[in-house]
PDB file of C-alpha atoms in Angstrom:
ATOM      1  CA  MET T 153     -79.154   6.941 -89.000  1.00 73.00           C
ATOM      2  CA  ALA T 154     -79.890   3.462 -90.271  1.00 94.00           C
ATOM      3  CA  PHE T 155     -78.232   2.341 -93.489  1.00 98.00           C
ATOM      4  CA  VAL T 156     -80.977   0.888 -95.724  1.00 98.00           C
ATOM      5  CA  LEU T 157     -79.912  -0.573 -99.063  1.00 98.00           C
ATOM      6  CA  GLU T 158     -82.345  -0.331-101.990  1.00 98.00           C
ATOM      7  CA  ASN T 159     -82.757  -3.919-103.163  1.00 94.00           C
ATOM      8  CA  GLY T 160     -84.943  -3.305-106.205  1.00 95.00           C
ATOM      9  CA  THR T 161     -88.302  -3.411-104.427  1.00 95.00           C
ATOM     10  CA  GLY T 162     -88.772   0.339-104.045  1.00 96.00           C
ATOM     11  CA  LYS T 163     -88.262   0.542-100.292  1.00 97.00           C
ATOM     12  CA  ALA T 164     -89.831   3.553 -98.586  1.00 98.00           C
ATOM     13  CA  THR T 165     -86.877   3.770 -96.175  1.00 98.00           C
ATOM     14  CA  ALA T 166     -83.955   3.089 -98.523  1.00 98.00           C
ATOM     15  CA  ASN T 167     -81.103   5.573 -98.436  1.00 98.00           C
ATOM     16  CA  SER T 168     -78.305   3.903-100.403  1.00 98.00           C
ATOM     17  CA  TYR T 169     -77.977   2.557-103.924  1.00 98.00           C
ATOM     18  CA  VAL T 170     -74.922   0.467-103.098  1.00 98.00           C
ATOM     19  CA  SER T 171     -73.919  -1.955-100.350  1.00 98.00           C
ATOM     20  CA  LEU T 172     -70.784  -1.380 -98.328  1.00 98.00           C
ATOM     21  CA  ALA T 173     -69.212  -4.577 -99.715  1.00 98.00           C
ATOM     22  CA  ASP T 174     -69.886  -3.514-103.315  1.00 98.00           C
ATOM     23  CA  ALA T 175     -68.554  -0.017-102.602  1.00 98.00           C
ATOM     24  CA  ASP T 176     -65.367  -1.440-101.084  1.00 97.00           C
ATOM     25  CA  SER T 177     -64.917  -3.685-104.119  1.00 97.00           C
ATOM     26  CA  TYR T 178     -65.438  -0.792-106.553  1.00 97.00           C
ATOM     27  CA  VAL T 179     -62.971   1.431-104.698  1.00 96.00           C
ATOM     28  CA  SER T 180     -60.396  -1.379-104.698  1.00 95.00           C
ATOM     29  CA  ASP T 181     -60.836  -1.961-108.438  1.00 96.00           C
ATOM     30  CA  TYR T 182     -61.161   1.578-109.787  1.00 94.00           C
ATOM     31  CA  ILE T 183     -59.875   4.231-107.414  1.00 91.00           C
ATOM     32  CA  ARG T 184     -56.182   4.951-106.926  1.00 88.00           C
ATOM     33  CA  ASN T 185     -54.984   5.781-103.428  1.00 84.00           C
ATOM     34  CA  SER T 186     -57.923   3.865-102.026  1.00 89.00           C
ATOM     35  CA  SER T 187     -56.299   3.736 -98.588  1.00 92.00           C
ATOM     36  CA  THR T 188     -58.205   6.922 -97.763  1.00 92.00           C
ATOM     37  CA  TRP T 189     -61.429   4.920 -98.126  1.00 95.00           C
ATOM     38  CA  THR T 190     -60.194   1.686 -96.582  1.00 94.00           C
ATOM     39  CA  SER T 191     -58.967   3.505 -93.468  1.00 95.00           C
ATOM     40  CA  LEU T 192     -62.506   4.676 -92.650  1.00 95.00           C
ATOM     41  CA  SER T 193     -64.823   2.812 -90.302  1.00 96.00           C
ATOM     42  CA  ASP T 194     -67.798   1.026 -91.838  1.00 97.00           C
ATOM     43  CA  ALA T 195     -70.166   3.529 -90.195  1.00 96.00           C
ATOM     44  CA  VAL T 196     -68.368   6.497 -91.770  1.00 95.00           C
ATOM     45  CA  LYS T 197     -68.295   4.806 -95.192  1.00 96.00           C
ATOM     46  CA  LYS T 198     -72.039   4.160 -94.941  1.00 97.00           C
ATOM     47  CA  GLY T 199     -72.570   7.837 -94.139  1.00 94.00           C
ATOM     48  CA  TYR T 200     -70.717   8.820 -97.303  1.00 95.00           C
ATOM     49  CA  LEU T 201     -72.754   6.338 -99.359  1.00 97.00           C
ATOM     50  CA  VAL T 202     -76.026   7.725 -97.999  1.00 96.00           C
ATOM     51  CA  GLU T 203     -74.923  11.280 -98.731  1.00 94.00           C
ATOM     52  CA  ALA T 204     -73.741  10.277-102.208  1.00 95.00           C
ATOM     53  CA  THR T 205     -77.057   8.552-102.947  1.00 97.00           C
ATOM     54  CA  GLN T 206     -78.895  11.722-102.011  1.00 96.00           C
ATOM     55  CA  SER T 207     -76.588  13.759-104.271  1.00 94.00           C
ATOM     56  CA  ILE T 208     -77.150  11.385-107.203  1.00 96.00           C
ATOM     57  CA  ASP T 209     -80.918  11.751-106.822  1.00 97.00           C
ATOM     58  CA  LEU T 210     -80.764  15.538-106.400  1.00 94.00           C
ATOM     59  CA  ILE T 211     -78.459  16.140-109.372  1.00 92.00           C
ATOM     60  CA  TRP T 212     -79.674  13.521-111.876  1.00 94.00           C
ATOM     61  CA  GLY T 213     -82.969  12.185-110.458  1.00 94.00           C
ATOM     62  CA  GLU T 214     -85.234  14.354-112.606  1.00 93.00           C
ATOM     63  CA  ARG T 215     -83.379  13.141-115.696  1.00 94.00           C
ATOM     64  CA  PHE T 216     -83.536   9.372-115.017  1.00 95.00           C
ATOM     65  CA  ILE T 217     -85.336   7.561-117.807  1.00 93.00           C
ATOM     66  CA  GLY T 218     -88.640   5.850-117.066  1.00 93.00           C
ATOM     67  CA  MET T 219     -90.824   6.296-114.017  1.00 94.00           C
ATOM     68  CA  LYS T 220     -90.411   5.285-110.377  1.00 95.00           C
ATOM     69  CA  LEU T 221     -91.540   1.746-109.592  1.00 94.00           C
ATOM     70  CA  THR T 222     -93.748   2.810-106.660  1.00 94.00           C
ATOM     71  CA  GLN T 223     -95.207   6.052-105.382  1.00 95.00           C
ATOM     72  CA  THR T 224     -93.817   5.501-101.890  1.00 97.00           C
ATOM     73  CA  GLN T 225     -90.215   4.575-102.684  1.00 97.00           C
ATOM     74  CA  ALA T 226     -87.579   6.804-101.126  1.00 98.00           C
ATOM     75  CA  LEU T 227     -85.111   6.866-104.017  1.00 98.00           C
ATOM     76  CA  GLY T 228     -85.202   7.418-107.761  1.00 97.00           C
ATOM     77  CA  TRP T 229     -84.482   3.729-108.518  1.00 97.00           C
ATOM     78  CA  PRO T 230     -85.879   1.165-109.192  1.00 96.00           C
ATOM     79  CA  ARG T 231     -87.817   2.424-112.210  1.00 95.00           C
ATOM     80  CA  ASN T 232     -90.126   1.142-114.915  1.00 93.00           C
ATOM     81  CA  VAL T 233     -87.739   1.713-117.788  1.00 89.00           C
ATOM     82  CA  GLY T 234     -87.751  -1.272-120.084  1.00 85.00           C
ATOM     83  CA  TYR T 235     -84.591  -0.432-122.017  1.00 90.00           C
ATOM     84  CA  ASP T 236     -81.632   1.901-121.758  1.00 89.00           C
ATOM     85  CA  SER T 237     -80.534   4.166-124.612  1.00 89.00           C
ATOM     86  CA  ASP T 238     -78.591   1.275-126.183  1.00 90.00           C
ATOM     87  CA  GLY T 239     -81.706  -0.919-126.232  1.00 91.00           C
ATOM     88  CA  PHE T 240     -80.588  -3.212-123.403  1.00 90.00           C
ATOM     89  CA  SER T 241     -83.159  -4.356-120.861  1.00 91.00           C
ATOM     90  CA  VAL T 242     -83.239  -2.636-117.472  1.00 91.00           C
ATOM     91  CA  GLY T 243     -85.202  -4.669-114.960  1.00 91.00           C
ATOM     92  CA  SER T 244     -87.819  -2.888-112.869  1.00 92.00           C
ATOM     93  CA  ASP T 245     -86.566  -4.876-109.879  1.00 93.00           C
ATOM     94  CA  GLU T 246     -83.008  -3.585-109.848  1.00 93.00           C
ATOM     95  CA  VAL T 247     -80.757  -0.638-109.330  1.00 95.00           C
ATOM     96  CA  PRO T 248     -78.500  -0.596-112.410  1.00 95.00           C
ATOM     97  CA  SER T 249     -74.832  -1.201-111.673  1.00 95.00           C
ATOM     98  CA  ARG T 250     -74.001   2.129-113.307  1.00 95.00           C
ATOM     99  CA  VAL T 251     -76.099   3.880-110.630  1.00 97.00           C
ATOM    100  CA  ALA T 252     -74.313   1.953-107.866  1.00 97.00           C
ATOM    101  CA  HIS T 253     -70.910   2.759-109.385  1.00 97.00           C
ATOM    102  CA  ALA T 254     -71.807   6.430-109.829  1.00 97.00           C
ATOM    103  CA  THR T 255     -72.844   6.488-106.169  1.00 98.00           C
ATOM    104  CA  VAL T 256     -69.407   5.235-105.102  1.00 97.00           C
ATOM    105  CA  GLU T 257     -67.747   7.845-107.330  1.00 95.00           C
ATOM    106  CA  MET T 258     -69.889  10.544-105.694  1.00 94.00           C
ATOM    107  CA  ALA T 259     -69.046   9.192-102.217  1.00 94.00           C
ATOM    108  CA  TRP T 260     -65.372   9.512-103.152  1.00 93.00           C
ATOM    109  CA  ARG T 261     -65.940  13.147-104.100  1.00 90.00           C
ATOM    110  CA  HIS T 262     -67.771  13.779-100.828  1.00 88.00           C
ATOM    111  CA  LEU T 263     -64.838  12.196 -98.984  1.00 88.00           C
ATOM    112  CA  ASN T 264     -62.255  14.368-100.708  1.00 81.00           C
ATOM    113  CA  ASP T 265     -61.953  18.121-101.129  1.00 59.00           C
ATOM    114  CA  ASP T 266     -65.386  18.459-102.740  1.00 50.00           C
ATOM    115  CA  GLY T 267     -67.104  16.857 -99.796  1.00 46.00           C
ATOM    116  CA  PRO T 268     -68.380  17.668 -96.368  1.00 45.00           C
ATOM    117  CA  SER T 269     -66.484  19.565 -93.733  1.00 51.00           C
ATOM    118  CA  THR T 270     -64.914  17.151 -91.268  1.00 49.00           C
ATOM    119  CA  THR T 271     -65.897  19.417 -88.399  1.00 49.00           C
ATOM    120  CA  THR T 272     -69.435  20.488 -89.331  1.00 52.00           C
ATOM    121  CA  GLY T 273     -70.578  17.796 -91.780  1.00 53.00           C
ATOM    122  CA  ASP T 274     -71.515  20.554 -94.237  1.00 55.00           C
ATOM    123  CA  SER T 275     -71.702  19.077 -97.747  1.00 53.00           C
ATOM    124  CA  THR T 276     -72.114  22.273 -99.741  1.00 52.00           C
ATOM    125  CA  GLY T 277     -68.910  21.477-101.631  1.00 58.00           C
ATOM    126  CA  ILE T 278     -70.936  19.079-103.790  1.00 65.00           C
ATOM    127  CA  ILE T 279     -74.216  20.950-104.036  1.00 64.00           C
ATOM    128  CA  ALA T 280     -73.193  24.468-103.184  1.00 58.00           C
ATOM    129  CA  ASP T 281     -75.458  27.293-102.137  1.00 52.00           C
ATOM    130  CA  VAL T 282     -74.823  29.776-104.959  1.00 51.00           C
ATOM    131  CA  GLY T 283     -76.473  32.868-106.284  1.00 51.00           C
ATOM    132  CA  SER T 284     -77.888  33.129-109.757  1.00 50.00           C
ATOM    133  CA  GLY T 285     -74.911  35.114-111.006  1.00 51.00           C
ATOM    134  CA  ASN T 286     -77.017  38.261-111.097  1.00 51.00           C
ATOM    135  CA  ASN T 287     -77.407  37.990-114.869  1.00 54.00           C
ATOM    136  CA  ILE T 288     -73.745  38.651-115.620  1.00 57.00           C
ATOM    137  CA  ASN T 289     -73.402  39.688-119.232  1.00 65.00           C
ATOM    138  CA  GLU T 290     -69.720  40.529-119.245  1.00 71.00           C
ATOM    139  CA  GLU T 291     -66.762  39.903-116.973  1.00 74.00           C
ATOM    140  CA  ILE T 292     -63.366  41.543-117.460  1.00 79.00           C
ATOM    141  CA  ALA T 293     -60.270  40.776-115.379  1.00 81.00           C
ATOM    142  CA  LYS T 294     -57.103  42.780-115.894  1.00 81.00           C
ATOM    143  CA  VAL T 295     -53.721  42.113-114.289  1.00 83.00           C
ATOM    144  CA  GLY T 296     -50.990  44.337-115.597  1.00 82.00           C
ATOM    145  CA  SER T 297     -51.052  44.167-119.373  1.00 83.00           C
ATOM    146  CA  VAL T 298     -53.024  40.885-119.457  1.00 83.00           C
ATOM    147  CA  THR T 299     -56.796  41.131-119.878  1.00 81.00           C
ATOM    148  CA  SER T 300     -59.299  38.284-119.729  1.00 82.00           C
ATOM    149  CA  GLU T 301     -62.810  38.915-121.000  1.00 78.00           C
ATOM    150  CA  LYS T 302     -65.837  36.620-120.816  1.00 73.00           C
ATOM    151  CA  LYS T 303     -69.373  37.251-121.997  1.00 69.00           C
ATOM    152  CA  TYR T 304     -72.401  35.273-120.865  1.00 61.00           C
ATOM    153  CA  SER T 305     -75.890  35.025-122.234  1.00 60.00           C
ATOM    154  CA  GLY T 306     -78.087  34.830-119.182  1.00 57.00           C
ATOM    155  CA  THR T 307     -76.358  33.852-115.967  1.00 54.00           C
ATOM    156  CA  LYS T 308     -72.878  32.601-115.273  1.00 53.00           C
ATOM    157  CA  ASN T 309     -72.919  28.883-114.423  1.00 52.00           C
ATOM    158  CA  MET T 310     -71.831  28.547-110.809  1.00 52.00           C
ATOM    159  CA  GLY T 311     -72.328  24.769-110.407  1.00 60.00           C
ATOM    160  CA  ILE T 312     -69.928  21.842-110.354  1.00 69.00           C
ATOM    161  CA  TYR T 313     -69.983  19.439-113.288  1.00 76.00           C
ATOM    162  CA  PHE T 314     -69.151  15.806-112.536  1.00 85.00           C
ATOM    163  CA  ARG T 315     -68.096  14.586-115.990  1.00 88.00           C
ATOM    164  CA  LYS T 316     -67.147  11.011-115.034  1.00 92.00           C
ATOM    165  CA  ILE T 317     -70.410  10.451-113.170  1.00 92.00           C
ATOM    166  CA  GLU T 318     -72.418  12.060-115.976  1.00 91.00           C
ATOM    167  CA  LEU T 319     -70.756   9.674-118.447  1.00 91.00           C
ATOM    168  CA  MET T 320     -71.449   6.692-116.179  1.00 93.00           C
ATOM    169  CA  LEU T 321     -75.143   7.590-116.066  1.00 95.00           C
ATOM    170  CA  LYS T 322     -75.404   8.631-119.721  1.00 93.00           C
ATOM    171  CA  LYS T 323     -77.312   5.523-120.882  1.00 93.00           C
ATOM    172  CA  ILE T 324     -80.015   5.889-118.230  1.00 94.00           C
ATOM    173  CA  ILE T 325     -80.615   9.642-118.129  1.00 93.00           C
ATOM    174  CA  ASN T 326     -82.293  11.944-120.563  1.00 89.00           C
ATOM    175  CA  PRO T 327     -80.092  14.565-122.198  1.00 81.00           C
ATOM    176  CA  SER T 328     -79.965  17.779-120.199  1.00 67.00           C
ATOM    177  CA  GLY T 329     -83.078  19.853-120.745  1.00 54.00           C
ATOM    178  CA  ARG T 330     -85.127  17.005-122.295  1.00 54.00           C
ATOM    179  CA  VAL T 331     -88.060  15.672-120.305  1.00 53.00           C
ATOM    180  CA  ASN T 332     -90.108  12.592-121.145  1.00 52.00           C
ATOM    181  CA  ARG T 333     -93.792  12.614-120.235  1.00 52.00           C
ATOM    182  CA  ALA T 334     -95.853   9.505-119.722  1.00 49.00           C
TER     183      ALA T 334
END
């Protein structure tokens, strides 16, 4: 697989929001125990960045503000946005740094326990194949004299929530459930 960095032009073959050099710099600056990352070959790191980019688009892509720059671009960015939620300009010829940083954070999660199997490459730890919860309305667990009871309206949420990444993207995504139409 070729590693193709999105440079802000809306490449049809792009598969990463962040360069290897920028990812290495981010890991060095913000992630403790970064030796896990630095010990990897460049090819393996690029694989994690590609997988993380795909995860960012799958999880948050429908909520990104604005519209894609071109119809043929492979990724969710660049976009015709204008301004983020704070009123700051977001160029249509860029991938915002918060998207690049979120991609590195997601790559880190793929690399660690939440990520792909080292033997099969399976990445369902991040985007797991789960059932709908079968419309659980009540769940009771009893161990000895201790009882835990939970009630759900609708289905039990079976997904993983990435709070740090959600906060990093907060200024450039619509609130959950809100969709903007052109």
